[in-house]
GROMACS .gro file of C-alpha atoms in nm:
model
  243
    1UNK     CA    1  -0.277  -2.217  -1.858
    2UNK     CA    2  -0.509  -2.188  -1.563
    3UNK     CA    3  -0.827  -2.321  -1.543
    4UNK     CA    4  -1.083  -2.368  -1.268
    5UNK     CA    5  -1.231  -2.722  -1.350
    6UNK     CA    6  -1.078  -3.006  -1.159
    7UNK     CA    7  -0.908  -3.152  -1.495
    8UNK     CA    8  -0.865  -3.514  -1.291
    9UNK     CA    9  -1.241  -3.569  -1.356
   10UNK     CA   10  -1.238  -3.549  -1.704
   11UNK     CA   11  -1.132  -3.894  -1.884
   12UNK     CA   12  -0.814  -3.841  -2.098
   13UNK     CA   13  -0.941  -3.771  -2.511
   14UNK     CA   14  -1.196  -3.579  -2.368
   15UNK     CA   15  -1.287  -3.223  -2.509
   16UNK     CA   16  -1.378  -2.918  -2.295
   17UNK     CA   17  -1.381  -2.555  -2.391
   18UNK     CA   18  -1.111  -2.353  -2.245
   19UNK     CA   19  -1.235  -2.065  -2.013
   20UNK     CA   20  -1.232  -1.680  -2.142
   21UNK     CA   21  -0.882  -1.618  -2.028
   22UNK     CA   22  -0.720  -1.906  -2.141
   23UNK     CA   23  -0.908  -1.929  -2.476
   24UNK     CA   24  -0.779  -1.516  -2.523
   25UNK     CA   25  -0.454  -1.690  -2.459
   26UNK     CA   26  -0.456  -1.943  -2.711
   27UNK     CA   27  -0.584  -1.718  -2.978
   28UNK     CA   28  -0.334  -1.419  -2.891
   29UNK     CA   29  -0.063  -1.699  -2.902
   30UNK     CA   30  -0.210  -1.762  -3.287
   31UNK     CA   31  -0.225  -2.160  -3.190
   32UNK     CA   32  -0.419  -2.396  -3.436
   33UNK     CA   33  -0.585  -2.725  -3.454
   34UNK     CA   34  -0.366  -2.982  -3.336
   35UNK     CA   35  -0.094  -2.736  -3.138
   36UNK     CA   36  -0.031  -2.868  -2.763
   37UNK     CA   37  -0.104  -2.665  -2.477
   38UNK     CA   38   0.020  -2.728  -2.111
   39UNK     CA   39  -0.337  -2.706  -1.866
   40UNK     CA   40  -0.352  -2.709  -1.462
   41UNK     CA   41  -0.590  -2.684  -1.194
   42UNK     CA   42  -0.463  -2.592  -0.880
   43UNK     CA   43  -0.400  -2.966  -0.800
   44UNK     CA   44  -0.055  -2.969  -0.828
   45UNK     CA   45  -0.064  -3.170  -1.163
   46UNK     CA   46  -0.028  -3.059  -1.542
   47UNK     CA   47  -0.168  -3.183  -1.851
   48UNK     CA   48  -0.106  -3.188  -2.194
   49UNK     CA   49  -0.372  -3.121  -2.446
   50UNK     CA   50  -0.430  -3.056  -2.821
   51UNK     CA   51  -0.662  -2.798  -2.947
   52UNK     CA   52  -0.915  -2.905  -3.158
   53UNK     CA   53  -1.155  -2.649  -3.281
   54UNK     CA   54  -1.066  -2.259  -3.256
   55UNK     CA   55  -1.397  -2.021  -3.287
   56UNK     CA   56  -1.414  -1.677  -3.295
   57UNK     CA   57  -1.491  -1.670  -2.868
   58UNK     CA   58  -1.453  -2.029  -2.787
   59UNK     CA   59  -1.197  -2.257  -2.802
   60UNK     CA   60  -1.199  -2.639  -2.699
   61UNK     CA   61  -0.895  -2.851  -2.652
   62UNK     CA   62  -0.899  -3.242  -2.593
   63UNK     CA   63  -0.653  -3.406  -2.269
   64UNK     CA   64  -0.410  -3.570  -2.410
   65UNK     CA   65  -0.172  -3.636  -2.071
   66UNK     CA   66  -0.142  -3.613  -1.746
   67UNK     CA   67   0.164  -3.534  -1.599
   68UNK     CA   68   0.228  -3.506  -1.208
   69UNK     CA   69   0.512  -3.200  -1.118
   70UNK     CA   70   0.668  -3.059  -0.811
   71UNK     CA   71   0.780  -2.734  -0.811
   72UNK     CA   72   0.696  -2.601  -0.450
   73UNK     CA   73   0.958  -2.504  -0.164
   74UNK     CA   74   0.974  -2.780   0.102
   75UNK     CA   75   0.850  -2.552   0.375
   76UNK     CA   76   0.470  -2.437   0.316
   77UNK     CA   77   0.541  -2.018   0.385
   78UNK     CA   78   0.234  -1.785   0.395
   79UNK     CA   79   0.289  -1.393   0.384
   80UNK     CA   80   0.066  -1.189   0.641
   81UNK     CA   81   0.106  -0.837   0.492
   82UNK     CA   82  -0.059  -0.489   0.626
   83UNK     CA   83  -0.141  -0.402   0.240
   84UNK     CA   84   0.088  -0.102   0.129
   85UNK     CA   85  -0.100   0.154  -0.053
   86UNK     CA   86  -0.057   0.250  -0.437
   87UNK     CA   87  -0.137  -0.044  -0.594
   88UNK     CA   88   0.207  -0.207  -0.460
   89UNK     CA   89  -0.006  -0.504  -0.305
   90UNK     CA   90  -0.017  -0.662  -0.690
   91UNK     CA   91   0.388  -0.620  -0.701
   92UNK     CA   92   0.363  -0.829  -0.344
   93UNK     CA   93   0.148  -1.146  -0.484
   94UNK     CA   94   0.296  -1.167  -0.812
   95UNK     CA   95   0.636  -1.217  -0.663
   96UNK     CA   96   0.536  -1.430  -0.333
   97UNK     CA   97   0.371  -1.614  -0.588
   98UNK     CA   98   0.711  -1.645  -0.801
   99UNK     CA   99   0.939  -1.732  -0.515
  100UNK     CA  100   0.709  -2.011  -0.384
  101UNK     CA  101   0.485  -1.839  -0.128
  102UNK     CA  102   0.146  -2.052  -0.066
  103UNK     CA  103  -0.080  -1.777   0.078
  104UNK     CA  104  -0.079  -1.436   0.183
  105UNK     CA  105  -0.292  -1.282   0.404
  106UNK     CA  106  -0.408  -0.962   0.357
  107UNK     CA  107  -0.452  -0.694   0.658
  108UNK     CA  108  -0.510  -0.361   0.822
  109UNK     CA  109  -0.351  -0.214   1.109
  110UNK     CA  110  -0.344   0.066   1.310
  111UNK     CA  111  -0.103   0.240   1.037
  112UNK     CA  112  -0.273   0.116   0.753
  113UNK     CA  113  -0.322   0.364   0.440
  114UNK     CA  114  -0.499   0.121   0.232
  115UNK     CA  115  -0.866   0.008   0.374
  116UNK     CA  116  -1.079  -0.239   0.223
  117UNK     CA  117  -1.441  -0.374   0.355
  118UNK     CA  118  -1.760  -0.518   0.229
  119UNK     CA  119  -1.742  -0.587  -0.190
  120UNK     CA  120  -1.487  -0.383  -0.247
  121UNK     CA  121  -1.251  -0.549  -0.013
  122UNK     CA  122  -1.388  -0.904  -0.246
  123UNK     CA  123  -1.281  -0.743  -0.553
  124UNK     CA  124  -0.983  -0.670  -0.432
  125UNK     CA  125  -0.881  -0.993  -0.351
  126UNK     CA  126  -1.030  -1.151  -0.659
  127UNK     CA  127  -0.810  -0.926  -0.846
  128UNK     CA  128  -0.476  -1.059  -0.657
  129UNK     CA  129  -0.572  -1.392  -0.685
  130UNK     CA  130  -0.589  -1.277  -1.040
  131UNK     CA  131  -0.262  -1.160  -1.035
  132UNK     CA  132  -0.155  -1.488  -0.841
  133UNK     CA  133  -0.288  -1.723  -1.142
  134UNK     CA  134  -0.088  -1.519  -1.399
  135UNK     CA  135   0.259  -1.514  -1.201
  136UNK     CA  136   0.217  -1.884  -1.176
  137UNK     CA  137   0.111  -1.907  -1.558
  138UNK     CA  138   0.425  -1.728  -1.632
  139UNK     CA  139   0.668  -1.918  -1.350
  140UNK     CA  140   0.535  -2.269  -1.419
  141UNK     CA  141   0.372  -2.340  -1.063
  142UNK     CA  142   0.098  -2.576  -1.073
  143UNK     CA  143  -0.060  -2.430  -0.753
  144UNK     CA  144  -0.119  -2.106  -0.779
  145UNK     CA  145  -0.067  -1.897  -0.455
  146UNK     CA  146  -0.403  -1.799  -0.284
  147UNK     CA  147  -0.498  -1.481  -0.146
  148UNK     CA  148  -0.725  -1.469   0.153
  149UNK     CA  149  -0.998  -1.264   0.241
  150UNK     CA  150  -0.889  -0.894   0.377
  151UNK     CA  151  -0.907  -0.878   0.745
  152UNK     CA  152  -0.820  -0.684   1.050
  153UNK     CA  153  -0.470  -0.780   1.248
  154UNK     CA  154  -0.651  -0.781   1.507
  155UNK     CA  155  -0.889  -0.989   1.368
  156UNK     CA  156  -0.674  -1.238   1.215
  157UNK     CA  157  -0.458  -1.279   1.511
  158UNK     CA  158  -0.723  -1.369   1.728
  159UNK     CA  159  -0.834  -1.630   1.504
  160UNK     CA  160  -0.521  -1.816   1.470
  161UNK     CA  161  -0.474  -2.169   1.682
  162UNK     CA  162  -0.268  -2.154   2.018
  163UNK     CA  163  -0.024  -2.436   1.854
  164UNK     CA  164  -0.042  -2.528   1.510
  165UNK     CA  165   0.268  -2.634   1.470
  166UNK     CA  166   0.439  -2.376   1.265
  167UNK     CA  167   0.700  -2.120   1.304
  168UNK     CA  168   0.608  -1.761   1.320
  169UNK     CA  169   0.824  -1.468   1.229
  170UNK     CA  170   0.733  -1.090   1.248
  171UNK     CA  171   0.931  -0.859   1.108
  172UNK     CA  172   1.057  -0.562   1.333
  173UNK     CA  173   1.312  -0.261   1.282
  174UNK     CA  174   1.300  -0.239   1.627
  175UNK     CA  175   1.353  -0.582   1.741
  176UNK     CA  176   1.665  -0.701   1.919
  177UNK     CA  177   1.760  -0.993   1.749
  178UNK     CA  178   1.816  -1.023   1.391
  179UNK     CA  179   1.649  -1.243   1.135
  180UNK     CA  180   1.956  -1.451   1.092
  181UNK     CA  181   1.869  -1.610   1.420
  182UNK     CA  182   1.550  -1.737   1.273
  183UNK     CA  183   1.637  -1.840   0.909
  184UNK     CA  184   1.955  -2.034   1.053
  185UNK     CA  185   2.000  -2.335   0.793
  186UNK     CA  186   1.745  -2.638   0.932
  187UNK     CA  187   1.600  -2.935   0.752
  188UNK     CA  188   1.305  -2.837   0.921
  189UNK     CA  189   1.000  -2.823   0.712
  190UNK     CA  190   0.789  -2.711   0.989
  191UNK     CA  191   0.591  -2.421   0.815
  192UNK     CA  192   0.607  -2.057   0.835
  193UNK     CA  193   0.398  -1.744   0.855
  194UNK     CA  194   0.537  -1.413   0.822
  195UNK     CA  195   0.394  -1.146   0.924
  196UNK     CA  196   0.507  -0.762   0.780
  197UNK     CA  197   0.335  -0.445   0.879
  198UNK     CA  198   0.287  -0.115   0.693
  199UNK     CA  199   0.529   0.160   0.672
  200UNK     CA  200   0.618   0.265   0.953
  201UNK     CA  201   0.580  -0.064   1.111
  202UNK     CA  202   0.279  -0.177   1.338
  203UNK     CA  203   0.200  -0.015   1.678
  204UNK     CA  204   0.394  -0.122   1.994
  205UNK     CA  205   0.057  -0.327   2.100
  206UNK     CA  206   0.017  -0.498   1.734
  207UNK     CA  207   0.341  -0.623   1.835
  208UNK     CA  208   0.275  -0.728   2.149
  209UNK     CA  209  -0.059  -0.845   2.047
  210UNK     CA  210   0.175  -1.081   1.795
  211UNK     CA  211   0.410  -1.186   2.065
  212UNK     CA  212   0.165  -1.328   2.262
  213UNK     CA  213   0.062  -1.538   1.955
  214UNK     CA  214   0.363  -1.737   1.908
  215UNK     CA  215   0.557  -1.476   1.688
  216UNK     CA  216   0.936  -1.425   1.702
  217UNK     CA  217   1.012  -1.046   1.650
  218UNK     CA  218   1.326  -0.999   1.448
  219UNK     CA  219   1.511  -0.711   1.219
  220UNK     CA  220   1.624  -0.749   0.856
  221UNK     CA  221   1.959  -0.533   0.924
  222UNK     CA  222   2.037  -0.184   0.966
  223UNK     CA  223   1.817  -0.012   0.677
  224UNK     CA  224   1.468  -0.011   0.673
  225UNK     CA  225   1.302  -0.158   0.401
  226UNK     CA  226   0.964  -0.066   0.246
  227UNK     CA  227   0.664  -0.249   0.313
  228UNK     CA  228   0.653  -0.440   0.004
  229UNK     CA  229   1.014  -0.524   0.027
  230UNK     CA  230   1.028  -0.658   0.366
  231UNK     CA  231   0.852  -0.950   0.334
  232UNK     CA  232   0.996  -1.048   0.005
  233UNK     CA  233   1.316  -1.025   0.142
  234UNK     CA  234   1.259  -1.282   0.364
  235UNK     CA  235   1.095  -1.523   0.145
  236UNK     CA  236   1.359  -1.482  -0.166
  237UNK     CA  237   1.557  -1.563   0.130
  238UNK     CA  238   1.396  -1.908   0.203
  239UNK     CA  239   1.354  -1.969  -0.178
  240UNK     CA  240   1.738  -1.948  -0.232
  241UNK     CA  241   1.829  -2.190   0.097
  242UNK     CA  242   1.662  -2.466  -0.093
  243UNK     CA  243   1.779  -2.409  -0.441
   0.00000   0.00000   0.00000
């Protein structure tokens, strides 16, 4: 169970009440006094603890353990993803969360369906980070995936560094060169960003306009994939090389 307080500050035997989500957890789950529940931070560490007093809204648990884990891919991979419309964004982060992704970008292109500014943009991506929190809950990550602020592509590529040491990947159906040439087997743990457009794919410029910043166009074969498949593809991909 997730919860926001750094958990490394607090001395082991220690009690602290469990936030609202993970105390509607415990008391869905039916646990009782003395019942062991798994905790983490974000820090990349887990900890035991025991509950010790269930109320009717709160529920406190004492640390019992702390237990350091690794369960993240050896390459550091964040998604950059022109949000798809219909609510398919959610389907995106829980499962880039599953297969290991750290990060995902969200954006708007020239294509885009979906546009998000101002609050609601904010509550948007409080939502998926939402989302991220529970696919890690449920896939036993320790650091949950985080979702950054919506921006433009335009935006976004103009912020990134001239060389920071990464590889860069875009996705293209009408690139020359297909993604096997990329994801050819390395023990390179250089990181990657991929970067996926909307359907339809981003304009000829956006793609220049990624080019320029360091990013290898490739294809994913002969059938085009969705929006919200693309980009999964790849990473279940990278997941499965280091399995």
């Amino acid at each position: 169970m997730f919860v926001e307080q750094p958990l490394g500050a607090i001395a082991l035997a220690a009690e602290l009440a469990l936030p609202p989500g993970a105390a509607r957890h415990v008391q869905v789950l039916r646990l009782q006094p003395g019942d062991e529940v798994t905790l983490f931070d974000g820090s990349g560490d887990e900890w035991t603890a025991a509950v010790t007093a269930m109320g009717r809204s709160e529920v406190r648990v004492a640390l019992k353990s702390r237990q350091p884990v690794d369960r993240e891919m050896k390459r550091a991979v964040t998604l950059a993803v022109v949000m798809p419309a219909n609510d398919r964004m959610d389907g995106i982060v829980e499962k880039a969360c599953e297969l290991g992704a750290v990060a995902i970008q969200p954006l708007m292109s020239e294509r885009s369906v979906l546009r998000l500014q101002g609050d609601r943009a904010e509550k948007k991506r409080a939502h998926w980070q939402g989302v991220a929190i529970a696919a890690a809950e449920q896939c036993g990550r320790s650091r949950p995936l985080q979702v950054a602020p919506v921006k433009t592509l335009a935006a976004w590529l103009a912020e990134l560094p001239s060389d920071a040491g990464e590889q860069r990947w875009l996705l293209s159906p009408v690139a020359a060169q297909p993604m096997s040439v990329l994801m050819s087997p390395s023990s390179d743990a250089q990181p990657i960003t991929v970067l996926s457009g909307p359907e339809g794919g981003l304009s000829e410029a956006e793609e220049q306009s990624a080019r320029a910043r360091g990013f290898s166009a490739a294809k994913l074969g002969p059938r085009i994939l969705r929006a919200d498949t693309a980009p999964l593809a790849v990473l279940g991909w990278l997941a499965l090389s280091e399995a």
